Short mmCIF file of C-alpha atoms and ligand atoms in Angstrom, two decimals:
data_model
loop_
_atom_site.label_atom_id
_atom_site.label_comp_id
_atom_site.label_asym_id
_atom_site.label_seq_id
_atom_site.Cartn_x
_atom_site.Cartn_y
_atom_site.Cartn_z
CA UNK A 14 81.40 -30.82 -14.64
CA UNK A 15 80.62 -32.41 -11.68
CA UNK A 16 80.60 -36.21 -12.27
CA UNK A 17 77.36 -38.35 -12.60
CA UNK A 18 77.20 -40.99 -8.50
CA UNK A 19 77.30 -44.72 -9.84
CA UNK A 20 75.68 -45.51 -7.13
CA UNK A 21 72.50 -44.06 -5.21
CA UNK A 22 69.46 -45.10 -3.30
CA UNK A 23 67.22 -42.75 -4.76
CA UNK A 24 67.17 -41.52 -8.16
CA UNK A 25 64.56 -39.34 -9.11
CA UNK A 26 63.36 -38.13 -13.23
CA UNK A 27 63.09 -34.58 -13.42
CA UNK A 28 63.67 -31.75 -11.23
CA UNK A 29 60.08 -30.45 -10.99
CA UNK A 30 58.29 -30.15 -7.30
CA UNK A 31 57.16 -32.92 -7.30
CA UNK A 32 61.11 -34.25 -8.01
CA UNK A 33 62.38 -32.18 -5.50
CA UNK A 34 60.00 -32.71 -3.05
CA UNK A 35 60.50 -36.33 -3.05
CA UNK A 36 64.28 -36.07 -3.68
CA UNK A 37 64.11 -33.71 -0.20
CA UNK A 38 61.52 -36.45 2.13
CA UNK A 39 64.12 -39.10 1.46
CA UNK A 40 66.97 -38.02 1.96
CA UNK A 41 65.43 -36.63 5.46
CA UNK A 42 64.61 -40.62 5.75
CA UNK A 43 68.19 -41.02 5.28
CA UNK A 44 68.90 -42.11 1.74
CA UNK A 45 71.28 -40.65 -0.20
CA UNK A 46 69.36 -39.18 -2.95
CA UNK A 47 69.94 -38.37 -7.12
CA UNK A 48 67.41 -36.43 -9.01
CA UNK A 49 68.71 -35.99 -13.01
CA UNK A 50 66.96 -33.34 -15.18
CA UNK A 51 66.81 -33.90 -18.62
CA UNK A 52 67.18 -30.09 -19.39
CA UNK A 53 70.31 -27.85 -18.63
CA UNK A 54 68.27 -25.86 -16.22
CA UNK A 55 65.97 -26.95 -13.20
CA UNK A 56 62.39 -27.23 -12.37
CA UNK A 57 60.19 -27.65 -15.88
CA UNK A 58 56.94 -26.50 -16.11
CA UNK A 59 56.65 -26.03 -12.21
CA UNK A 60 58.53 -22.77 -12.56
CA UNK A 61 55.47 -20.83 -14.12
CA UNK A 62 52.50 -21.73 -12.17
CA UNK A 63 51.46 -19.45 -9.38
CA UNK A 64 49.01 -20.74 -6.96
CA UNK A 65 48.89 -23.74 -5.04
CA UNK A 66 45.86 -25.63 -3.76
CA UNK A 67 45.45 -26.13 0.61
CA UNK A 68 42.40 -26.38 2.40
CA UNK A 69 42.41 -25.37 6.42
CA UNK A 70 45.66 -23.42 6.21
CA UNK A 71 46.95 -21.34 8.26
CA UNK A 72 45.72 -18.06 5.77
CA UNK A 73 42.80 -19.76 5.48
CA UNK A 74 41.70 -19.46 9.12
CA UNK A 75 43.17 -15.86 9.54
CA UNK A 76 40.67 -15.39 7.59
CA UNK A 77 37.72 -17.24 8.32
CA UNK A 78 37.38 -18.84 4.76
CA UNK A 79 34.77 -21.57 5.80
CA UNK A 80 35.97 -24.74 3.29
CA UNK A 81 36.49 -27.89 5.27
CA UNK A 82 38.41 -30.57 4.05
CA UNK A 83 35.66 -32.67 4.30
CA UNK A 84 34.01 -30.67 1.71
CA UNK A 85 36.87 -30.21 -0.86
CA UNK A 86 37.02 -33.86 -0.98
CA UNK A 87 33.33 -34.21 -1.55
CA UNK A 88 33.41 -31.30 -4.38
CA UNK A 89 36.39 -33.00 -5.64
CA UNK A 90 34.76 -36.70 -6.43
CA UNK A 91 31.56 -35.21 -7.07
CA UNK A 92 33.28 -33.28 -10.32
CA UNK A 93 34.63 -36.48 -11.22
CA UNK A 94 32.30 -38.31 -10.31
CA UNK A 95 34.47 -41.10 -8.33
CA UNK A 96 36.51 -42.03 -11.40
CA UNK A 97 38.71 -41.09 -9.47
CA UNK A 98 41.06 -43.25 -6.34
CA UNK A 99 39.58 -41.59 -3.36
CA UNK A 100 42.16 -42.51 -1.30
CA UNK A 101 44.68 -40.63 -3.08
CA UNK A 102 41.78 -37.51 -3.26
CA UNK A 103 41.81 -37.92 0.03
CA UNK A 104 45.34 -38.13 1.19
CA UNK A 105 46.31 -35.31 -0.59
CA UNK A 106 43.49 -32.86 0.63
CA UNK A 107 44.32 -33.79 3.91
CA UNK A 108 48.05 -33.07 3.72
CA UNK A 109 47.56 -29.92 1.55
CA UNK A 110 47.32 -27.43 4.58
CA UNK A 111 50.74 -28.79 6.59
CA UNK A 112 52.47 -28.83 2.88
CA UNK A 113 51.75 -24.86 2.64
CA UNK A 114 53.30 -25.02 6.11
CA UNK A 115 55.83 -27.60 4.73
CA UNK A 116 56.68 -24.74 1.90
CA UNK A 117 56.78 -21.82 4.22
CA UNK A 118 59.82 -23.45 6.54
CA UNK A 119 62.17 -24.11 3.35
CA UNK A 120 61.95 -20.66 2.75
CA UNK A 121 58.64 -20.36 0.04
CA UNK A 122 56.18 -17.19 0.82
CA UNK A 123 52.84 -16.48 0.26
CA UNK A 124 51.31 -13.49 -1.12
CA UNK A 125 47.61 -14.01 -0.61
CA UNK A 126 45.17 -16.71 -0.50
CA UNK A 127 42.49 -16.07 -3.39
CA UNK A 128 40.24 -17.03 -6.06
CA UNK A 129 39.09 -15.65 -9.56
CA UNK A 130 36.39 -17.09 -9.56
CA UNK A 131 33.54 -15.76 -8.08
CA UNK A 132 31.16 -18.35 -6.29
CA UNK A 133 34.42 -21.13 -5.86
CA UNK A 134 36.36 -21.37 -2.35
CA UNK A 135 39.64 -19.74 -1.73
CA UNK A 136 41.39 -22.43 -2.23
CA UNK A 137 44.55 -20.59 -4.10
CA UNK A 138 47.68 -19.96 -2.26
CA UNK A 139 49.10 -17.33 -4.14
CA UNK A 140 53.80 -17.43 -4.05
CA UNK A 141 55.88 -14.92 -4.09
CA UNK A 142 58.02 -15.37 -7.11
CA UNK A 143 56.23 -17.82 -8.71
CA UNK A 144 56.54 -21.87 -9.08
CA UNK A 145 60.39 -20.37 -9.87
CA UNK A 146 60.69 -19.74 -6.09
CA UNK A 147 59.57 -23.08 -5.02
CA UNK A 148 62.26 -24.91 -7.13
CA UNK A 149 64.96 -22.87 -5.85
CA UNK A 150 63.79 -23.24 -2.04
CA UNK A 151 63.44 -26.65 -2.93
CA UNK A 152 66.56 -27.28 -4.37
CA UNK A 153 68.33 -25.87 -2.19
CA UNK A 154 67.06 -27.25 0.92
CA UNK A 155 67.88 -30.54 -0.85
CA UNK A 156 71.44 -29.62 -1.48
CA UNK A 157 71.88 -28.90 2.34
CA UNK A 158 70.26 -32.42 2.84
CA UNK A 159 73.12 -33.66 0.23
CA UNK A 160 70.65 -34.74 -2.67
CA UNK A 161 73.11 -34.77 -5.92
CA UNK A 162 71.03 -32.89 -9.18
CA UNK A 163 72.89 -33.25 -12.37
CA UNK A 164 70.77 -30.86 -15.15
CA UNK A 165 71.12 -32.06 -18.93
CA UNK A 166 71.36 -35.40 -18.00
CA UNK A 167 67.71 -37.64 -19.44
CA UNK A 168 66.92 -40.89 -17.49
CA UNK A 169 66.73 -43.43 -20.54
CA UNK A 170 66.02 -46.88 -18.76
CA UNK A 171 65.42 -48.00 -15.47
CA UNK A 172 66.90 -51.56 -14.71
CA UNK A 173 65.19 -54.01 -13.38
CA UNK A 174 66.15 -56.30 -10.76
CA UNK A 175 65.02 -58.98 -8.76
CA UNK A 176 62.79 -57.10 -7.09
CA UNK A 177 61.95 -53.96 -8.75
CA UNK A 178 64.57 -51.22 -10.08
CA UNK A 179 68.08 -52.15 -9.83
CA UNK A 180 69.69 -48.90 -11.44
CA UNK A 181 68.83 -46.64 -13.98
CA UNK A 182 70.57 -45.65 -17.34
CA UNK A 183 71.18 -41.92 -17.83
CA UNK A 184 72.64 -40.15 -20.52
CA UNK A 185 75.38 -37.56 -18.95
CA UNK A 186 77.85 -35.46 -21.20
CA UNK A 187 77.11 -37.60 -24.10
CA UNK A 188 77.82 -41.01 -22.98
CA UNK A 189 75.06 -43.55 -21.09
CA UNK A 190 75.81 -44.26 -17.96
CA UNK A 191 74.90 -46.63 -15.72
CA UNK A 192 73.65 -45.21 -11.88
CA UNK A 193 72.51 -48.52 -9.49
CA UNK A 194 70.07 -47.62 -7.08
CA UNK A 195 66.67 -49.64 -4.94
CA UNK A 196 64.08 -46.88 -5.50
CA UNK A 197 63.24 -44.79 -8.58
CA UNK A 198 60.61 -41.40 -8.31
CA UNK A 199 59.36 -41.30 -11.65
CA UNK A 200 59.05 -37.49 -12.08
CA UNK A 201 59.13 -36.15 -15.77
CA UNK A 202 56.13 -34.30 -15.93
CA UNK A 203 54.27 -35.92 -18.87
CA UNK A 204 53.96 -36.54 -22.38
CA UNK A 205 52.56 -32.25 -23.72
CA UNK A 206 55.15 -32.58 -26.10
CA UNK A 207 54.85 -35.75 -27.86
CA UNK A 208 52.46 -35.17 -30.36
CA UNK A 209 51.92 -38.52 -31.78
CA UNK A 210 50.66 -39.43 -27.29
CA UNK A 211 48.67 -36.46 -28.05
CA UNK A 212 47.38 -37.75 -31.23
CA UNK A 213 46.48 -41.15 -29.79
CA UNK A 214 45.29 -40.31 -26.32
CA UNK A 215 43.41 -37.28 -26.81
CA UNK A 216 42.70 -37.05 -30.30
CA UNK A 217 44.71 -33.20 -30.97
CA UNK A 218 47.07 -32.37 -33.04
CA UNK A 219 50.10 -30.06 -31.59
CA UNK A 220 50.76 -27.22 -32.69
CA UNK A 221 47.94 -27.09 -34.60
CA UNK A 222 44.42 -28.02 -32.56
CA UNK A 223 45.59 -27.91 -29.42
CA UNK A 224 49.57 -26.07 -28.22
CA UNK A 225 51.25 -26.60 -25.52
CA UNK A 226 52.57 -23.86 -22.95
CA UNK A 227 55.04 -23.65 -20.30
CA UNK A 228 56.56 -27.57 -20.98
CA UNK A 229 59.57 -28.32 -23.72
CA UNK A 230 61.02 -31.63 -24.24
CA UNK A 231 58.28 -33.66 -22.18
CA UNK A 232 58.08 -36.76 -24.13
CA UNK A 233 56.75 -38.99 -21.40
CA UNK A 234 60.27 -40.58 -20.72
CA UNK A 235 59.13 -41.72 -16.96
CA UNK A 236 55.60 -42.49 -18.30
CA UNK A 237 57.21 -45.29 -21.05
CA UNK A 238 60.17 -46.29 -18.49
CA UNK A 239 57.33 -47.14 -16.43
CA UNK A 240 55.56 -49.27 -18.45
CA UNK A 241 58.46 -51.17 -19.64
CA UNK A 242 58.76 -52.09 -16.09
CA UNK A 243 55.44 -53.70 -16.29
CA UNK A 244 53.39 -50.51 -14.64
CA UNK A 245 49.30 -50.18 -15.44
CA UNK A 246 48.17 -47.00 -17.08
CA UNK A 247 45.91 -44.73 -16.23
CA UNK A 248 44.60 -41.65 -16.79
CA UNK A 249 45.97 -41.11 -20.85
CA UNK A 250 44.71 -37.87 -22.81
CA UNK A 251 44.07 -35.85 -19.80
CA UNK A 252 44.92 -32.19 -20.51
CA UNK A 253 44.88 -29.37 -18.42
CA UNK A 254 43.17 -27.51 -21.24
CA UNK A 255 42.61 -23.36 -21.37
CA UNK A 256 41.57 -20.64 -24.42
CA UNK A 257 44.16 -18.43 -25.20
CA UNK A 258 43.52 -14.68 -27.25
CA UNK A 259 45.43 -14.02 -28.79
CA UNK A 260 47.97 -16.70 -28.68
CA UNK A 261 50.83 -16.34 -30.70
CA UNK A 262 54.73 -15.77 -30.04
CA UNK A 263 54.77 -11.94 -30.76
CA UNK A 264 52.43 -11.66 -28.18
CA UNK A 265 53.53 -11.34 -24.51
CA UNK A 266 52.52 -14.05 -21.88
CA UNK A 267 49.64 -12.08 -19.56
CA UNK A 268 49.02 -9.05 -21.39
CA UNK A 269 46.40 -6.52 -21.72
CA UNK A 270 44.70 -7.24 -24.71
CA UNK A 271 44.21 -10.91 -23.12
CA UNK A 272 42.96 -9.17 -20.05
CA UNK A 273 40.47 -7.49 -22.06
CA UNK A 274 39.82 -11.02 -24.99
CA UNK A 275 38.93 -13.03 -22.56
CA UNK A 276 36.20 -11.20 -20.80
CA UNK A 277 32.51 -12.69 -21.01
CA UNK A 278 31.23 -10.47 -23.48
CA UNK A 279 30.69 -12.00 -27.14
CA UNK A 280 32.61 -15.04 -28.74
CA UNK A 281 31.75 -17.12 -31.83
CA UNK A 282 32.98 -19.96 -33.37
CA UNK A 283 35.30 -20.47 -36.53
CA UNK A 284 32.07 -20.05 -38.31
CA UNK A 285 31.19 -17.03 -36.90
CA UNK A 286 27.94 -18.47 -34.63
CA UNK A 287 27.74 -18.04 -31.10
CA UNK A 288 28.74 -21.58 -29.11
CA UNK A 289 28.95 -21.00 -25.02
CA UNK A 290 27.27 -19.13 -22.06
CA UNK A 291 30.36 -16.69 -21.91
CA UNK A 292 30.16 -16.48 -18.32
CA UNK A 293 31.70 -19.32 -18.77
CA UNK A 294 34.88 -17.40 -18.78
CA UNK A 295 35.95 -17.18 -15.48
CA UNK A 296 36.39 -21.78 -15.63
CA UNK A 297 39.51 -22.46 -17.08
CA UNK A 298 38.59 -25.85 -17.94
CA UNK A 299 35.27 -25.28 -19.40
CA UNK A 300 37.01 -22.84 -21.68
CA UNK A 301 39.17 -25.06 -22.68
CA UNK A 302 36.97 -27.61 -22.92
CA UNK A 303 34.53 -26.39 -25.07
CA UNK A 304 37.33 -24.44 -27.47
CA UNK A 305 38.57 -27.98 -27.55
CA UNK A 306 35.96 -29.22 -30.10
CA UNK A 307 36.79 -27.30 -32.44
CA UNK A 308 39.23 -28.81 -34.99
CA UNK A 309 40.38 -25.22 -36.38
CA UNK A 310 41.83 -25.01 -33.33
CA UNK A 311 40.10 -22.10 -31.90
CA UNK A 312 37.42 -19.34 -31.78
CA UNK A 313 36.94 -15.85 -32.10
CA UNK A 314 36.14 -13.32 -28.82
CA UNK A 315 35.08 -9.72 -29.94
CA UNK A 316 34.49 -6.51 -28.47
CA UNK A 317 34.03 -2.69 -29.88
CA UNK A 318 35.06 0.58 -28.54
CA UNK A 319 31.88 0.44 -25.66
CA UNK A 320 33.05 -2.46 -23.84
CA UNK A 321 36.68 -1.32 -24.39
CA UNK A 322 35.94 2.04 -23.19
CA UNK A 323 34.04 -0.40 -19.98
CA UNK A 324 37.27 -2.17 -19.67
CA UNK A 325 39.22 1.46 -19.18
CA UNK A 326 37.11 3.45 -17.11
CA UNK A 327 34.77 0.65 -14.83
CA UNK A 328 37.23 -2.11 -14.95
CA UNK A 329 36.53 -5.96 -16.71
CA UNK A 330 34.92 -8.57 -15.42
CA UNK A 331 37.45 -11.69 -14.82
CA UNK A 332 40.88 -11.23 -13.43
CA UNK A 333 43.63 -13.04 -15.19
CA UNK A 334 46.20 -14.05 -12.46
CA UNK A 335 47.65 -11.36 -10.53
CA UNK A 336 48.45 -9.65 -13.17
CA UNK A 337 44.87 -8.83 -13.71
CA UNK A 338 42.82 -9.15 -10.28
CA UNK A 339 39.12 -8.71 -11.20
CA UNK A 340 37.79 -4.98 -11.69
CA UNK A 341 41.24 -3.69 -12.45
CA UNK A 342 40.75 -0.63 -14.72
CA UNK A 343 43.39 -1.67 -18.17
CA UNK A 344 44.79 2.04 -18.44
CA UNK A 345 46.95 0.88 -21.22
CA UNK A 346 44.02 -1.35 -23.42
CA UNK A 347 44.03 1.98 -26.40
CA UNK A 348 47.81 1.90 -26.36
CA UNK A 349 48.58 -1.54 -26.45
CA UNK A 350 45.50 -2.03 -28.84
CA UNK A 351 47.08 -0.23 -31.16
CA UNK A 352 50.45 -1.55 -30.37
CA UNK A 353 48.74 -5.46 -31.30
CA UNK A 354 46.96 -3.90 -34.37
CA UNK A 355 50.21 -2.56 -36.46
CA UNK A 356 52.01 -5.91 -35.71
CA UNK A 357 49.14 -7.26 -38.83
CA UNK A 358 49.14 -10.42 -36.86
CA UNK A 359 46.42 -13.21 -38.38
CA UNK A 360 45.49 -13.57 -34.38
CA UNK A 361 44.78 -10.01 -33.76
CA UNK A 362 41.67 -8.18 -35.73
CA UNK A 363 40.81 -4.27 -35.36
CA UNK A 364 37.94 -3.12 -38.01
CA UNK A 365 35.00 -0.54 -38.91
CA UNK A 366 31.97 -2.58 -39.46
CA UNK A 367 31.11 -6.44 -39.03
CA UNK A 368 31.72 -6.67 -42.53
CA UNK A 369 35.37 -5.89 -42.54
CA UNK A 370 35.87 -7.60 -39.41
CA UNK A 371 34.37 -10.97 -41.32
CA UNK A 372 36.59 -10.81 -43.68
CA UNK A 373 40.19 -10.57 -41.73
CA UNK A 374 38.66 -13.45 -39.09
CA UNK A 375 37.74 -15.48 -42.55
CA UNK A 376 33.75 -16.05 -41.62
CA UNK A 377 31.48 -15.67 -43.43
CA UNK A 378 29.89 -12.09 -43.21
CA UNK A 379 25.81 -12.71 -43.87
CA UNK A 380 26.89 -15.17 -40.70
CA UNK A 381 28.46 -12.86 -38.45
CA UNK A 382 25.93 -10.17 -39.04
CA UNK A 383 23.42 -12.42 -37.99
CA UNK A 384 25.31 -13.35 -34.97
CA UNK A 385 25.59 -10.09 -34.10
CA UNK A 386 21.93 -8.73 -34.54
CA UNK A 387 21.06 -11.53 -32.77
CA UNK A 388 23.53 -11.30 -29.55
CA UNK A 389 22.63 -7.26 -29.86
CA UNK A 390 18.59 -7.93 -29.66
CA UNK A 391 19.88 -10.38 -25.93
CA UNK A 392 21.21 -7.50 -25.08
CA UNK A 393 18.65 -5.31 -25.55
CA UNK A 394 15.90 -7.42 -23.87
CA UNK A 395 18.23 -8.37 -21.03
CA UNK A 396 18.45 -11.90 -21.78
CA UNK A 397 19.98 -14.26 -23.80
CA UNK A 398 17.50 -16.60 -25.11
CA UNK A 399 20.63 -18.43 -26.47
CA UNK A 400 22.69 -19.88 -23.84
CA UNK A 401 21.14 -18.08 -20.63
CA UNK A 402 24.33 -15.84 -20.20
CA UNK A 403 23.60 -13.83 -16.77
CA UNK A 404 22.79 -10.74 -17.77
CA UNK A 405 25.30 -8.61 -16.40
CA UNK A 406 27.38 -9.74 -19.18
CA UNK A 407 25.06 -8.93 -22.31
CA UNK A 408 26.78 -5.41 -23.26
CA UNK A 409 25.94 -5.15 -27.03
CA UNK A 410 28.39 -4.11 -29.61
CA UNK A 411 27.75 -0.90 -31.52
CA UNK A 412 31.03 0.36 -33.01
CA UNK A 413 32.69 2.14 -34.63
CA UNK A 414 35.43 -0.02 -34.12
CA UNK A 415 35.33 -3.47 -33.36
CA UNK A 416 37.98 -6.09 -32.30
CA UNK A 417 38.20 -10.00 -32.88
CA UNK A 418 40.64 -12.23 -31.16
CA UNK A 419 41.40 -15.53 -32.20
CA UNK A 420 41.70 -17.77 -28.81
CA UNK A 421 43.68 -20.92 -29.60
CA UNK A 422 43.31 -23.93 -27.17
CA UNK A 423 46.23 -24.23 -25.12
CA UNK A 424 47.01 -26.31 -22.49
CA UNK A 425 49.26 -26.71 -19.52
CA UNK A 426 49.95 -29.98 -18.99
CA UNK A 427 48.97 -33.50 -19.54
CA UNK A 428 47.70 -34.93 -16.07
CA UNK A 429 48.40 -38.79 -16.20
CA UNK A 430 49.48 -41.85 -17.48
CA UNK A 431 50.95 -44.52 -14.25
CA UNK A 432 49.03 -45.91 -12.53
CA UNK A 433 49.81 -45.27 -8.53
CA UNK A 434 48.01 -46.43 -5.26
CA UNK A 435 47.62 -43.41 -2.65
CA UNK A 436 51.25 -44.19 -0.94
CA UNK A 437 52.17 -43.04 -4.56
CA UNK A 438 53.86 -46.94 -5.21
CA UNK A 439 53.28 -47.53 -8.77
CA UNK A 440 50.70 -50.39 -9.04
CA UNK A 441 50.68 -53.25 -12.16
CA UNK A 442 47.18 -54.01 -13.85
CA UNK A 443 46.22 -55.68 -10.51
CA UNK A 444 47.30 -53.36 -8.23
CA UNK A 445 50.40 -54.95 -6.62
CA UNK A 446 52.99 -52.30 -5.73
CA UNK A 447 56.42 -53.00 -8.08
CA UNK A 448 58.61 -52.72 -5.32
CA UNK A 449 60.66 -50.07 -5.15
CA UNK A 450 59.23 -47.71 -7.68
CA UNK A 451 57.24 -44.32 -7.53
CA UNK A 452 55.69 -42.44 -9.34
CA UNK A 453 54.76 -38.71 -9.16
CA UNK A 454 53.02 -35.08 -10.33
CA UNK A 455 52.16 -34.72 -13.71
CA UNK A 456 53.17 -38.20 -14.38
CA UNK A 457 50.88 -39.98 -11.82
CA UNK A 458 46.82 -41.32 -12.87
CA UNK A 459 43.61 -41.49 -10.55
CA UNK A 460 43.41 -37.73 -9.52
CA UNK A 461 41.81 -36.43 -12.92
CA UNK A 462 38.48 -38.35 -14.59
CA UNK A 463 38.53 -36.51 -17.69
CA UNK A 464 39.12 -32.95 -17.06
CA UNK A 465 41.43 -30.77 -14.90
CA UNK A 466 39.28 -29.57 -11.50
CA UNK A 467 39.79 -26.42 -10.76
CA UNK A 468 36.51 -24.75 -9.10
CA UNK A 469 36.34 -26.07 -5.91
CA UNK A 470 40.63 -27.06 -5.43
CA UNK A 471 42.26 -24.45 -7.94
CA UNK A 472 45.80 -24.96 -7.74
CA UNK A 473 45.80 -28.68 -7.50
CA UNK A 474 48.34 -29.23 -9.90
CA UNK A 475 50.81 -28.03 -8.65
CA UNK A 476 49.42 -29.56 -5.10
CA UNK A 477 50.06 -32.71 -6.25
CA UNK A 478 52.96 -32.38 -7.74
CA UNK A 479 54.44 -31.45 -3.81
CA UNK A 480 52.02 -33.58 -2.14
CA UNK A 481 52.93 -37.02 -3.71
CA UNK A 482 56.58 -36.12 -4.43
CA UNK A 483 56.73 -35.60 -0.29
CA UNK A 484 54.78 -39.15 -0.05
CA UNK A 485 56.58 -41.04 -2.35
CA UNK A 486 59.46 -39.50 -0.37
CA UNK A 487 58.63 -41.13 2.82
CA UNK A 488 57.22 -44.29 1.46
CA UNK A 489 60.53 -44.93 -0.14
CA UNK A 490 63.00 -44.33 2.91
CA UNK A 491 60.53 -46.47 4.59
CA UNK A 492 60.93 -48.88 2.31
CA UNK A 493 64.97 -48.60 1.66
CA UNK A 494 64.93 -49.37 5.52
CA UNK A 495 62.43 -51.91 5.75
C1 LIG B 3 52.10 -21.57 -17.74
C2 LIG B 3 51.18 -21.97 -16.40
C3 LIG B 3 50.63 -21.87 -15.04
C4 LIG B 3 50.55 -22.68 -14.38
N1 LIG B 3 50.35 -22.46 -12.99
C5 LIG B 3 49.58 -23.09 -11.93
C6 LIG B 3 49.14 -22.65 -11.11
O1 LIG B 3 48.74 -21.59 -10.69
N2 LIG B 3 48.61 -23.57 -10.58
C7 LIG B 3 48.88 -25.00 -9.98
O2 LIG B 3 48.41 -25.88 -9.51
N3 LIG B 3 49.57 -25.26 -11.27
C8 LIG B 3 50.21 -24.40 -12.14
N4 LIG B 3 50.27 -24.76 -13.99
C9 LIG B 3 50.10 -26.66 -14.12
C10 LIG B 3 51.84 -26.27 -12.73
O3 LIG B 3 52.74 -26.14 -13.43
C11 LIG B 3 52.09 -28.57 -13.24
O4 LIG B 3 51.34 -29.07 -13.07
C12 LIG B 3 53.45 -28.71 -12.38
O5 LIG B 3 54.15 -28.38 -11.84
C13 LIG B 3 54.19 -29.97 -12.52
O6 LIG B 3 54.49 -30.44 -11.74
P1 LIG B 3 56.07 -31.54 -12.52
O7 LIG B 3 56.99 -31.42 -11.16
O8 LIG B 3 54.66 -33.07 -11.82
O9 LIG B 3 56.54 -31.66 -13.43
P2 LIG B 3 57.91 -30.64 -13.63
O10 LIG B 3 57.52 -29.13 -13.09
O11 LIG B 3 57.40 -30.30 -15.54
O12 LIG B 3 58.91 -30.99 -14.33
C14 LIG B 3 59.42 -32.47 -14.57
C15 LIG B 3 60.68 -32.49 -14.71
O13 LIG B 3 61.47 -33.79 -15.40
C16 LIG B 3 62.27 -33.52 -16.77
N5 LIG B 3 62.05 -34.50 -17.32
C17 LIG B 3 61.51 -35.19 -18.36
N6 LIG B 3 62.08 -36.43 -18.90
C18 LIG B 3 63.30 -36.99 -18.09
C19 LIG B 3 64.12 -37.55 -17.94
N7 LIG B 3 63.94 -38.35 -19.17
N8 LIG B 3 64.68 -37.45 -17.61
C20 LIG B 3 65.28 -36.65 -16.96
N9 LIG B 3 64.46 -35.51 -16.27
C21 LIG B 3 63.56 -35.56 -17.30
C22 LIG B 3 61.56 -32.07 -17.57
O14 LIG B 3 62.99 -31.54 -18.15
C23 LIG B 3 61.13 -31.50 -16.21
O15 LIG B 3 62.13 -30.24 -15.86
C24 LIG B 3 50.65 -24.33 -14.50
C25 LIG B 3 51.09 -24.64 -15.54
C26 LIG B 3 51.87 -24.01 -16.33
C27 LIG B 3 52.54 -24.01 -17.90
#
């Protein structure tokens, strides 16, 4: 096992794309850099993302996509009601196109620029090989620039010098070791696995009313250490919420049945009543938000044989990543349904009547029958008198077989914690920067007011991770030489 360098200019806490981007830019500026990663392998949640936001990129220009940085900025600020840091948002948007080129230069390939929402601007630059390919490319470039990367080495404390950090305590090979440094970049990916904080700041119960996906060991270490250094808090309690149906370890990630279950047909709450315009199916944030209103942690998606036939023969309405593009015909849906039903899971059910389905879902059968009857009337009339859903999605449920998937409230990460300025410098409660301390990616607050903004800036979480990392690395090297 390699040794830990006992002295380095910059310590980066975490090896997701935010940390690796920071490391790379700081090294590019001439600093000696060490990245410490808590887990035995690098990349964290960043291994999973699929698309990165950018506006004004070469790919968009080639396709004549007329969406300007000004428009993206205005839309983003409007969505967040200006309860975010406008300078931070502007710098993120302004640097997004250049960041696609920056990633390309480091070997990242892009497949297309697209969007899964009907009326949203095409900002989602799909990466070949998902985030894992970006992590690999950045780690390789960082190593070429002399960056030391150490895995299985959690940073536990930042040591305080006269002006900002003087070092960190890192656990390496079972021992606590002090590493001297002048700059610390906090890039530890938030607190998605910290049940106490999720309860305290988001009011949700981890594993019961909300379940994290793609996050391991995220206890908010970086946020805690920044606070201990005098940082102000910003953005605690904002989760990147989504709704997943069916969700359980026995079902593979993004499967055909999920592709069918997430469609805007008929959804009911744990009582068996409709609760929203299912047309919001395209907008993950709205889905996660509406689902999180239910303390049970779930709602249901219903469909029947007629709807199933439509998905097989004509295709689905809403896509699911690049796995199930919009209009995709779910050829293997019958086989997958049979397989899922044979698991006798409590997350996905099939029945020959609404009464039987209600029994399996543990909802009042009379309530569910009334809901389905009323919904079928809306379908016959071509008008959703309850939630004004687009008539295109009004397809009645007549059987003979009925299906229900439990739709769980899940989240892809927490989005905030440490207050920063647009240079990614960590600031105290008076807005004064703490010298030598930076926070990036999911540890940084100021970008999301209360919900993840995805409609007009799809892919902004990964873009923010890379861009905030780059900005931190650049400013760190200026700080060291200044
Ligand atoms: C399934 C899934 C799909 C997604 N798809 C998209 C998408 O398509 N587009 C998009 O924009 N976003 C997407 N996201 C969100 C996006 O992946 C994240 O917002 C982004 O990658 C976060 O990067 P990060 O560097 O801040 O955190 P991370 O990538 O999580 O990196 C943080 C690292 O810090 C490490 N760490 C924690 N504590 C310590 C410590 N004490 N010492 C050392 N290391 C520590 C962690 O182990 C982790 O490796 C998705 C997320 C998931 C889960």
